[in-house]
Short mmCIF file of C-alpha atoms in Angstrom, two decimals:
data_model
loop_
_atom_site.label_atom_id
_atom_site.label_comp_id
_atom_site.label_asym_id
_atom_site.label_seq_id
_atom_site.Cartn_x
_atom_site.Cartn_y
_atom_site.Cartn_z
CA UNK X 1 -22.26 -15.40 3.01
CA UNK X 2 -25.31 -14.14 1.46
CA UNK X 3 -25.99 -11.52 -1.09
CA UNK X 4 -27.69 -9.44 1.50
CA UNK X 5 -24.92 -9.80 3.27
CA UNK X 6 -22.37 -8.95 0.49
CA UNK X 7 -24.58 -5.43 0.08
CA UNK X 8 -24.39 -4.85 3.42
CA UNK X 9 -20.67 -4.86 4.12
CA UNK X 10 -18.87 -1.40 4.32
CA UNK X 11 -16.14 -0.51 1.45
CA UNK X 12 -13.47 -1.81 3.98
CA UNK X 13 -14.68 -5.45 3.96
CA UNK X 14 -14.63 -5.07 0.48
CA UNK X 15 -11.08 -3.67 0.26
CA UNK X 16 -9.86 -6.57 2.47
CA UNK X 17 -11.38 -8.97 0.21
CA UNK X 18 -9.66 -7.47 -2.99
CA UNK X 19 -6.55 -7.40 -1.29
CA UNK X 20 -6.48 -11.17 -0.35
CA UNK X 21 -7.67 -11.66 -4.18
CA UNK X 22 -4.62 -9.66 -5.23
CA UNK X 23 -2.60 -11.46 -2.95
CA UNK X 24 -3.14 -14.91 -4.74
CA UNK X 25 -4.13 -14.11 -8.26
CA UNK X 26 -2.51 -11.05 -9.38
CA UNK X 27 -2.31 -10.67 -12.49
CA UNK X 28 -6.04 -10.85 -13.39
CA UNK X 29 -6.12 -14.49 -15.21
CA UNK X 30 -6.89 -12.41 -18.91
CA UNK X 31 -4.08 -10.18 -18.27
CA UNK X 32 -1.08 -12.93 -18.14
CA UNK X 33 -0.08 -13.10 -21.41
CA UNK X 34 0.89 -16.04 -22.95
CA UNK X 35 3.28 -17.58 -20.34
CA UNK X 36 0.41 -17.39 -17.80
CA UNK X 37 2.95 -16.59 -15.16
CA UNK X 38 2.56 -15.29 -12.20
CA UNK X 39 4.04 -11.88 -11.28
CA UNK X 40 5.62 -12.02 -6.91
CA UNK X 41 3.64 -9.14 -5.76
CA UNK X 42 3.60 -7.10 -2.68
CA UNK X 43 -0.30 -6.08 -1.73
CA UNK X 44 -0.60 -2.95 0.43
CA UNK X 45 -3.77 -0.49 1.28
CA UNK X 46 -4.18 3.13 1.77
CA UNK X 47 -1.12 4.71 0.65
CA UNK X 48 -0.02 7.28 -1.62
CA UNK X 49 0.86 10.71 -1.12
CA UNK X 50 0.10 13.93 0.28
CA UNK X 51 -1.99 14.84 -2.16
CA UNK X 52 -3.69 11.29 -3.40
CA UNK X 53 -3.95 8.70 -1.48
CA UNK X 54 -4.95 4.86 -3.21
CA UNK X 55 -7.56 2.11 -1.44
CA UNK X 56 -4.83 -0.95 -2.78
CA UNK X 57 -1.22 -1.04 -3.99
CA UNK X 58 -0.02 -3.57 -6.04
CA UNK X 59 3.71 -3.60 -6.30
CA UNK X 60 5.55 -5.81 -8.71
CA UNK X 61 8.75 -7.25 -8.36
CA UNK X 62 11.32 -8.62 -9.58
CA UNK X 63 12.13 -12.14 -7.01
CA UNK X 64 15.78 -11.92 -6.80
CA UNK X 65 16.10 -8.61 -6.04
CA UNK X 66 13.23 -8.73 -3.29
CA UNK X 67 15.41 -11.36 -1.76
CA UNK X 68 18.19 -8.26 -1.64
CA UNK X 69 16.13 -5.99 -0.45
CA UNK X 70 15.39 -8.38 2.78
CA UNK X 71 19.04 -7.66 3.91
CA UNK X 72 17.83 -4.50 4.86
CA UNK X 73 15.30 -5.68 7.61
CA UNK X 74 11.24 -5.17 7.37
CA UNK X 75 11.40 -1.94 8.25
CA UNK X 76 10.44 0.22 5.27
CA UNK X 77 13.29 3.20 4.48
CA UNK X 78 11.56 6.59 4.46
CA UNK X 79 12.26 9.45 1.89
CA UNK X 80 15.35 10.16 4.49
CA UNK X 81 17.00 6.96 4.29
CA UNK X 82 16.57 6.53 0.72
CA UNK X 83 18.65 9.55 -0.02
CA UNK X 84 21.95 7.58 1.72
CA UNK X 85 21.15 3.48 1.05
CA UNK X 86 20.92 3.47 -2.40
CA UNK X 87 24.16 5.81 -2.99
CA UNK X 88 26.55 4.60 -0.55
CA UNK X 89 29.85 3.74 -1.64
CA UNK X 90 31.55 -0.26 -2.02
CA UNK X 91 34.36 1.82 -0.21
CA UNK X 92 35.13 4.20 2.67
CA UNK X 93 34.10 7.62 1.30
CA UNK X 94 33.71 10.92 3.13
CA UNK X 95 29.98 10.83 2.97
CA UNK X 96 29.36 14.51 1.08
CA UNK X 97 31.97 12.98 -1.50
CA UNK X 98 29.89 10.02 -1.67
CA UNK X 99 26.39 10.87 -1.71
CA UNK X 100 24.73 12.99 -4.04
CA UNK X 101 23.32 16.89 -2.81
CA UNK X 102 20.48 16.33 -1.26
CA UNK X 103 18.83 20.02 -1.77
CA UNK X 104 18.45 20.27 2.17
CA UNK X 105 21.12 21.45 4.63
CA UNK X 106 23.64 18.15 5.24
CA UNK X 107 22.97 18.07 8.84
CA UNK X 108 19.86 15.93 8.26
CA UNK X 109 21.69 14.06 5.97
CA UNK X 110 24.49 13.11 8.83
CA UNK X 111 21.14 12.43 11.07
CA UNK X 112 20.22 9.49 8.14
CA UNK X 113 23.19 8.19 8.05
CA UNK X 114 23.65 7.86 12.45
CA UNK X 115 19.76 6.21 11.44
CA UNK X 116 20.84 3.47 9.22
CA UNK X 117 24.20 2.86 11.59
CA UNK X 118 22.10 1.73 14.05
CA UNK X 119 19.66 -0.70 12.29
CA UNK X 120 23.13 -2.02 10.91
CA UNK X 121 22.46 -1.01 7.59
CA UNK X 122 25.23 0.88 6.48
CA UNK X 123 28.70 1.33 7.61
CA UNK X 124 29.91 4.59 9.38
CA UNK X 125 33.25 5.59 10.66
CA UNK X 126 35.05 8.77 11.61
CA UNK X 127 38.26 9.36 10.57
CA UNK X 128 40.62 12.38 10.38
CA UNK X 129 37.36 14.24 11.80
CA UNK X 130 35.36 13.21 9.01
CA UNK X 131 32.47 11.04 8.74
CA UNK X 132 32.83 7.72 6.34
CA UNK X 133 30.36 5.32 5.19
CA UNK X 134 30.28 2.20 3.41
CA UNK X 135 27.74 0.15 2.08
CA UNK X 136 26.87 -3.56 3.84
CA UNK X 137 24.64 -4.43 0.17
CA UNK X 138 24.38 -2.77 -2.75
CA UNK X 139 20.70 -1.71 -2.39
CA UNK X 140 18.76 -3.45 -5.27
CA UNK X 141 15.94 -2.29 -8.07
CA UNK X 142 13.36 -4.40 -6.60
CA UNK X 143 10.52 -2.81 -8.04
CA UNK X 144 9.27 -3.31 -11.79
CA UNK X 145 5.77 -1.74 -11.86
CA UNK X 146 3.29 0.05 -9.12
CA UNK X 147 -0.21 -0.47 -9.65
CA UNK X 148 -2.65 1.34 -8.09
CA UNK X 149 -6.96 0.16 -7.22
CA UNK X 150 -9.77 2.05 -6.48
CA UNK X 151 -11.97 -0.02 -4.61
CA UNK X 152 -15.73 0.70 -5.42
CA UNK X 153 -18.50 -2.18 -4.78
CA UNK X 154 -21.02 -0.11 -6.05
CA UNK X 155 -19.99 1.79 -8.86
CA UNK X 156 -23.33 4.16 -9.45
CA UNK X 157 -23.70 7.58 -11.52
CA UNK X 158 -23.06 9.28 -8.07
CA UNK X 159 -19.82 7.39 -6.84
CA UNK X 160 -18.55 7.53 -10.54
CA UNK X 161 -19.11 11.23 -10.61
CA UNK X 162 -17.26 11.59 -7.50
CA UNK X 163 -14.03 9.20 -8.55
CA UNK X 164 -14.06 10.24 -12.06
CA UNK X 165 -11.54 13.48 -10.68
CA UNK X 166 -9.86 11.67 -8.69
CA UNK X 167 -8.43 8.94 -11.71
CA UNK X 168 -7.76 11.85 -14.32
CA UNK X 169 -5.12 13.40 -11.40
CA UNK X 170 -3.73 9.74 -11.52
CA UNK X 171 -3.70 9.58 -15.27
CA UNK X 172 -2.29 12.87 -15.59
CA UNK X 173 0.44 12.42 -13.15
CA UNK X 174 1.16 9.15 -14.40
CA UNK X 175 2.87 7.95 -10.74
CA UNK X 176 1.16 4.43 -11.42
CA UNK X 177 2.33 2.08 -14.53
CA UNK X 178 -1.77 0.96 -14.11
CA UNK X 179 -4.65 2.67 -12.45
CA UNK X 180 -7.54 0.20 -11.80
CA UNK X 181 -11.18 0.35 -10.46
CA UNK X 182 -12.28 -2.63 -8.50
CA UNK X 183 -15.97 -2.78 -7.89
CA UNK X 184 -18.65 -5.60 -7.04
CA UNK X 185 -19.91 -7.76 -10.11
CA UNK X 186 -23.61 -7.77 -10.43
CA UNK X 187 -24.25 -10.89 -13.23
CA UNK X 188 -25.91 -8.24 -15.71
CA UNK X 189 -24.94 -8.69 -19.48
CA UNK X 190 -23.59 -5.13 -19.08
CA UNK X 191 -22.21 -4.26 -16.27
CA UNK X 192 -23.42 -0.80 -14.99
CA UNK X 193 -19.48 0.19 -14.39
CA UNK X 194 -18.67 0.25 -17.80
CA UNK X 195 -21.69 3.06 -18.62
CA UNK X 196 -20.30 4.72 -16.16
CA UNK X 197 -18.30 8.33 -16.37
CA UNK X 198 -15.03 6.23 -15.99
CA UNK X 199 -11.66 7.48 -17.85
CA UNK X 200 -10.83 4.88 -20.64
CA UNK X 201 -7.25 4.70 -19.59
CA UNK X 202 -8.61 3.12 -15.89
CA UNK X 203 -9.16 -0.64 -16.00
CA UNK X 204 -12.08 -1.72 -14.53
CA UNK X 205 -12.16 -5.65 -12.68
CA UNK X 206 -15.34 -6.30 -11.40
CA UNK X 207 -15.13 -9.28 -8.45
CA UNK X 208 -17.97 -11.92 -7.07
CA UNK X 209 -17.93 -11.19 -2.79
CA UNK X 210 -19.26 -14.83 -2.68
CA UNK X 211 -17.00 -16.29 -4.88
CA UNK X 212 -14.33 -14.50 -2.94
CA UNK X 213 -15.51 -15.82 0.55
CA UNK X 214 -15.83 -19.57 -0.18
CA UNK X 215 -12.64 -19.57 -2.78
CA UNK X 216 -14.95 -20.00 -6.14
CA UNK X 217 -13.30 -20.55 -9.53
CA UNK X 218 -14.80 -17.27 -10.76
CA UNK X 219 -14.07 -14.27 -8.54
CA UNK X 220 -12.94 -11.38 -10.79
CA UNK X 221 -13.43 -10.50 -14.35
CA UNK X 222 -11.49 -8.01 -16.08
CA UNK X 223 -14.44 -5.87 -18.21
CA UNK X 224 -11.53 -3.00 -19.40
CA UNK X 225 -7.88 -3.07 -19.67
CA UNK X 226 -6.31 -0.18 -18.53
CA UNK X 227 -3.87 1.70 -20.52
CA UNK X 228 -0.13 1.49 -18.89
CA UNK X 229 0.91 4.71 -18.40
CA UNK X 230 4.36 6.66 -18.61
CA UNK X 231 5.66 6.75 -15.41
CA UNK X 232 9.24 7.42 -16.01
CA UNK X 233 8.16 10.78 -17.80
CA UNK X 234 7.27 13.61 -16.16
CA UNK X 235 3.48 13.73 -15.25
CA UNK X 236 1.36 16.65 -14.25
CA UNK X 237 -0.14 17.59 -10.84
CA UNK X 238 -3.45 18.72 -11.34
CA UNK X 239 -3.91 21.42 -8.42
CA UNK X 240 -7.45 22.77 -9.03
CA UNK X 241 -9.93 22.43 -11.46
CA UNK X 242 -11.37 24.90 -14.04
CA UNK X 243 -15.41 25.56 -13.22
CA UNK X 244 -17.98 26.23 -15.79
CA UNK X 245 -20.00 29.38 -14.85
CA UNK X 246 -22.93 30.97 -16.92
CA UNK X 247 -19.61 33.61 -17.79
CA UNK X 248 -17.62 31.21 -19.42
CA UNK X 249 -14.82 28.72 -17.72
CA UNK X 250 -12.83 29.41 -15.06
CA UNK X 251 -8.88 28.30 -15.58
CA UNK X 252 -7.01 24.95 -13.89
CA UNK X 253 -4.11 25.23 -12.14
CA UNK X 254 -1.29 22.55 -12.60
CA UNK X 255 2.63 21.74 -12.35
CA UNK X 256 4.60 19.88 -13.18
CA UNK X 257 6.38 16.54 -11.19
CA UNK X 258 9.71 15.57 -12.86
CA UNK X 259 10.99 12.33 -13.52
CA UNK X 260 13.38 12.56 -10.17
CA UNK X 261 10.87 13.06 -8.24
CA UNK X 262 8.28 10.39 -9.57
CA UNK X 263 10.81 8.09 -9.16
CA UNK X 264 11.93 8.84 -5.76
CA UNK X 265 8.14 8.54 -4.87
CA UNK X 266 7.34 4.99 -6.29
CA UNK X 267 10.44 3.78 -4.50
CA UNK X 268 9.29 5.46 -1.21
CA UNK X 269 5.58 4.02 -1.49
CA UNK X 270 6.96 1.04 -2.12
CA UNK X 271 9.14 0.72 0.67
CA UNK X 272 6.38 1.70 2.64
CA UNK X 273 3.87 -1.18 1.16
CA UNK X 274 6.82 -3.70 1.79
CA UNK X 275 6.89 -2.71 5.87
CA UNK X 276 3.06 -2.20 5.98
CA UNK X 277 1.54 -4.63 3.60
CA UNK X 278 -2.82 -4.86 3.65
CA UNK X 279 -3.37 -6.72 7.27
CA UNK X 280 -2.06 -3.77 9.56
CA UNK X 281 -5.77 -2.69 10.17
CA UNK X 282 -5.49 -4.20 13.73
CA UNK X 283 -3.16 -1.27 14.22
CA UNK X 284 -5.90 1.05 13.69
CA UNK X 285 -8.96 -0.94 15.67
CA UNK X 286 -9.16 -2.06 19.27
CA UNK X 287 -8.25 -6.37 19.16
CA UNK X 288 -8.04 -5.43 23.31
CA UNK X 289 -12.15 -5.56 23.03
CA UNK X 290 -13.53 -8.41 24.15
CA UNK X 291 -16.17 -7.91 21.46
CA UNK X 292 -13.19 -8.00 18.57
CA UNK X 293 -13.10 -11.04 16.68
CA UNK X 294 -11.81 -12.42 13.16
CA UNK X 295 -14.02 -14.38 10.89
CA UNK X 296 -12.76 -16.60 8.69
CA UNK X 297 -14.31 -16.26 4.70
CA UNK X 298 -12.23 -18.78 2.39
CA UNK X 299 -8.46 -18.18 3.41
CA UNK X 300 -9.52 -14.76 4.05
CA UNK X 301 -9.45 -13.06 8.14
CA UNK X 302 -12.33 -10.00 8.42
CA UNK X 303 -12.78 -8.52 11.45
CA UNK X 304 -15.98 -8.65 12.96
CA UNK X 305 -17.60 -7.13 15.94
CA UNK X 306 -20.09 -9.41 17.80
CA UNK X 307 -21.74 -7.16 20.08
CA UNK X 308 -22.70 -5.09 16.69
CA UNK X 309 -23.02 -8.78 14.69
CA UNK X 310 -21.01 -6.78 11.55
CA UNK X 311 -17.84 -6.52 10.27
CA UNK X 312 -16.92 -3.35 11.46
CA UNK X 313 -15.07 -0.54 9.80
CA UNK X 314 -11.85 1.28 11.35
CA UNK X 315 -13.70 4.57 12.37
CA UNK X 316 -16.33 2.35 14.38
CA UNK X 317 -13.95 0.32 16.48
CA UNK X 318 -12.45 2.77 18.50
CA UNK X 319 -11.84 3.47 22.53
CA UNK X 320 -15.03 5.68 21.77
CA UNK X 321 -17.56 2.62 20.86
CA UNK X 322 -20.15 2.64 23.13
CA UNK X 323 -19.74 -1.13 23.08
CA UNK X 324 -15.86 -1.14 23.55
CA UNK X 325 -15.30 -3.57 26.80
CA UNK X 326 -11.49 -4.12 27.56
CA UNK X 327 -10.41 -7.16 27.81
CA UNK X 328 -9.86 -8.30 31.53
CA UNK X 329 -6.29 -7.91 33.16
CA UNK X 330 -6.76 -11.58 34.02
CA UNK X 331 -6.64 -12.67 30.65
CA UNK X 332 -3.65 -10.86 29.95
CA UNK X 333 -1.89 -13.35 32.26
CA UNK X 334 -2.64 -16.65 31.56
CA UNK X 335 -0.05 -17.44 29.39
CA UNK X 336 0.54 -19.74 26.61
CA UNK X 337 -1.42 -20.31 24.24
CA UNK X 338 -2.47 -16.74 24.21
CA UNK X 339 0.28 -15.07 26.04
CA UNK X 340 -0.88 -11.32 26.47
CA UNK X 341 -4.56 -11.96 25.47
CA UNK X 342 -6.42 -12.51 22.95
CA UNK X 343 -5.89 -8.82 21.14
CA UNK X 344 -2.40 -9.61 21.47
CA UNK X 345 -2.69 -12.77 20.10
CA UNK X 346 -4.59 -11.50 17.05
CA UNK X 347 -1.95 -8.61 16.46
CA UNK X 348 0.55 -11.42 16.53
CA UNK X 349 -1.37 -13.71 13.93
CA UNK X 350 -2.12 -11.01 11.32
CA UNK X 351 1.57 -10.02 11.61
CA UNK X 352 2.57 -13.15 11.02
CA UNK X 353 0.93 -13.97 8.02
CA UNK X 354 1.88 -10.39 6.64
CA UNK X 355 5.78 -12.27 6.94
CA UNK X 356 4.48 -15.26 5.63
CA UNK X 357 2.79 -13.69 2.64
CA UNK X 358 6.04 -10.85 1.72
CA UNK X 359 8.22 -12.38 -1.03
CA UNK X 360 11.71 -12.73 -0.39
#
């Protein structure tokens, strides 16, 4: 890959590539400390919450427990679910007994629990008219820290301007232990991210797209440590901004999020980054083109588009592409060794090197 090339390629190549980076080197080789260790990680893009929503997650765990947590199947448990799992009983309880109030109406709570009875995750009986559950496995604390990056390749006075808001609401509300901006390294002596309008408490790893592609020594380089923030304490939801007017400035509006809820949060994003992880983007392009391919860069699998001769973002491989061509029915029949076709076939590889690449 050359640099023209590297300049080229949309913010999603560049997210990928991070991702896969994460997914084999995290921590950042400065950052481990004096054991050196690696921490088992769980890689994930685009999630967060209504409000904020992150390019790349970076959940760490602890090993043991992740192995736990597989008893309860790949399937991520939503906000719902997490409200019964974690709280159900060693014994038969009556299930209001058991569980704790959820602050909704208990009907949706009896709706969770008929949920998790059928993906055989919890135990459910009714007896004198009542409805009992048990626990199959004590539901374990999997997760030690959440660490959220802002991908970035190139980090000018206009993108900075534009991110700069959105890290203050994460340092404020403090969901993340680390906030992080990942953006492409340019060789200077000084690299333009750090004179940028960046809060100090963001990190900011700067990575080598070449590097990355053929597996170079040096890919990333950590230029600031980020501060770990407080995320068992309550944070603050920045809701709209103060503006500066020739009259003086205008006041913010804020709230607070409490502990319970923070918490309750991490768990559910990380739930969801342990069903999703960062190769789902098939899920959101057409593999069913015959144009659809992946390119191998390193160990790395981009998509690329070879009517367009690009890697291709999500919002330009779509049904509307004026290039979309379905793949024939024919060659959805012929069978081993690319039974369904070869979209199917690529939805099957990418899933199964999200499995091979979970912990646990």
């Amino acid at each position: 890959m050359s640099d023209a090339d590297a300049e080229t390629d949309p913010e999603f190549v560049f997210e990928l590539r991070t991702c896969r980076w994460v997914e084999r080197e995290w921590p950042p080789e400065s950052d481990r400390g004096d054991a050196g260790d690696d921490r088992p990680a769980i890689v994930a893009r685009q999630l967060g919450t209504k409000r904020r929503r992150w390019d790349t997650i970076v959940v760490e765990v602890d090993a043991d427990a992740l192995r736990k947590r597989a008893n309860f199947g790949p399937r991520r448990l939503d906000s719902d679910l997490l409200d019964v799992i974690p709280h159900a009983p060693p014994d038969w309880e009556w299930y209001r007994d058991a569980l704790p109030d959820p602050g909704y109406p208990w009907r949706y709570v009896r709706e969770s629990i008929h949920r998790a009875a059928d993906r055989g995750i919890l135990d459910v009986r009714k007896r004198n008219n009542r409805i009992e559950i048990r626990r199959k496995w004590a539901y374990p604390d999997w997760v030690e820290r959440i660490v959220a990056i802002e991908n970035k390749p190139d980090l000018d006075a206009s993108a900075a301007r534009h991110l700069a808001p959105q890290l203050e609401y994460d340092v404020a509300l403090s969901l993340a232990d680390e906030v992080w901006v990942a953006t492409r390294a340019t060789g200077e002596s000084v690299e333009p991210a750090l004179l940028e309008s960046v809060p100090v408490e963001a990190g900011i790893l700067t990575l080598d797209p070449d590097s990355l592609a053929t597996g170079g020594a040096r890919t990333a380089d950590v230029e600031w440590y980020p501060r770990t923030l407080d995320a068992d304490a309550p944070g603050t939801r920045i809701l709209e901004r103060g503006e500066v007017t020739e009259y003086g400035s205008t006041a913010s509006q804020f709230e607070y999020a409490d502990s319970e809820w923070k918490a309750h949060k991490r768990l559910e994003i990380a739930e969801r980054a342990y069903e999703k992880g960062w190769r789902a983007y098939a899920e959101t392009m057409r593999p069913d083109c015959r144009e659809f391919q992946l390119r191998r860069e390193g160990r790395t699998l981009l998509p690329y588009c070879a009517a367009k001769e690009c890697h291709q973002t999500s919002s330009e491989c779509s049904g509307s592409c004026p290039e979309f061509s379905p793949e024939p029915p024919q060659w959805r029949t012929r069978g081993w060794p690319i039974e369904g076709g070869p979209g199917k076939g690529i939805r099957k590889l990418l899933a199964e090197r999200r499995e091979r690449n979970r912990p646990g």
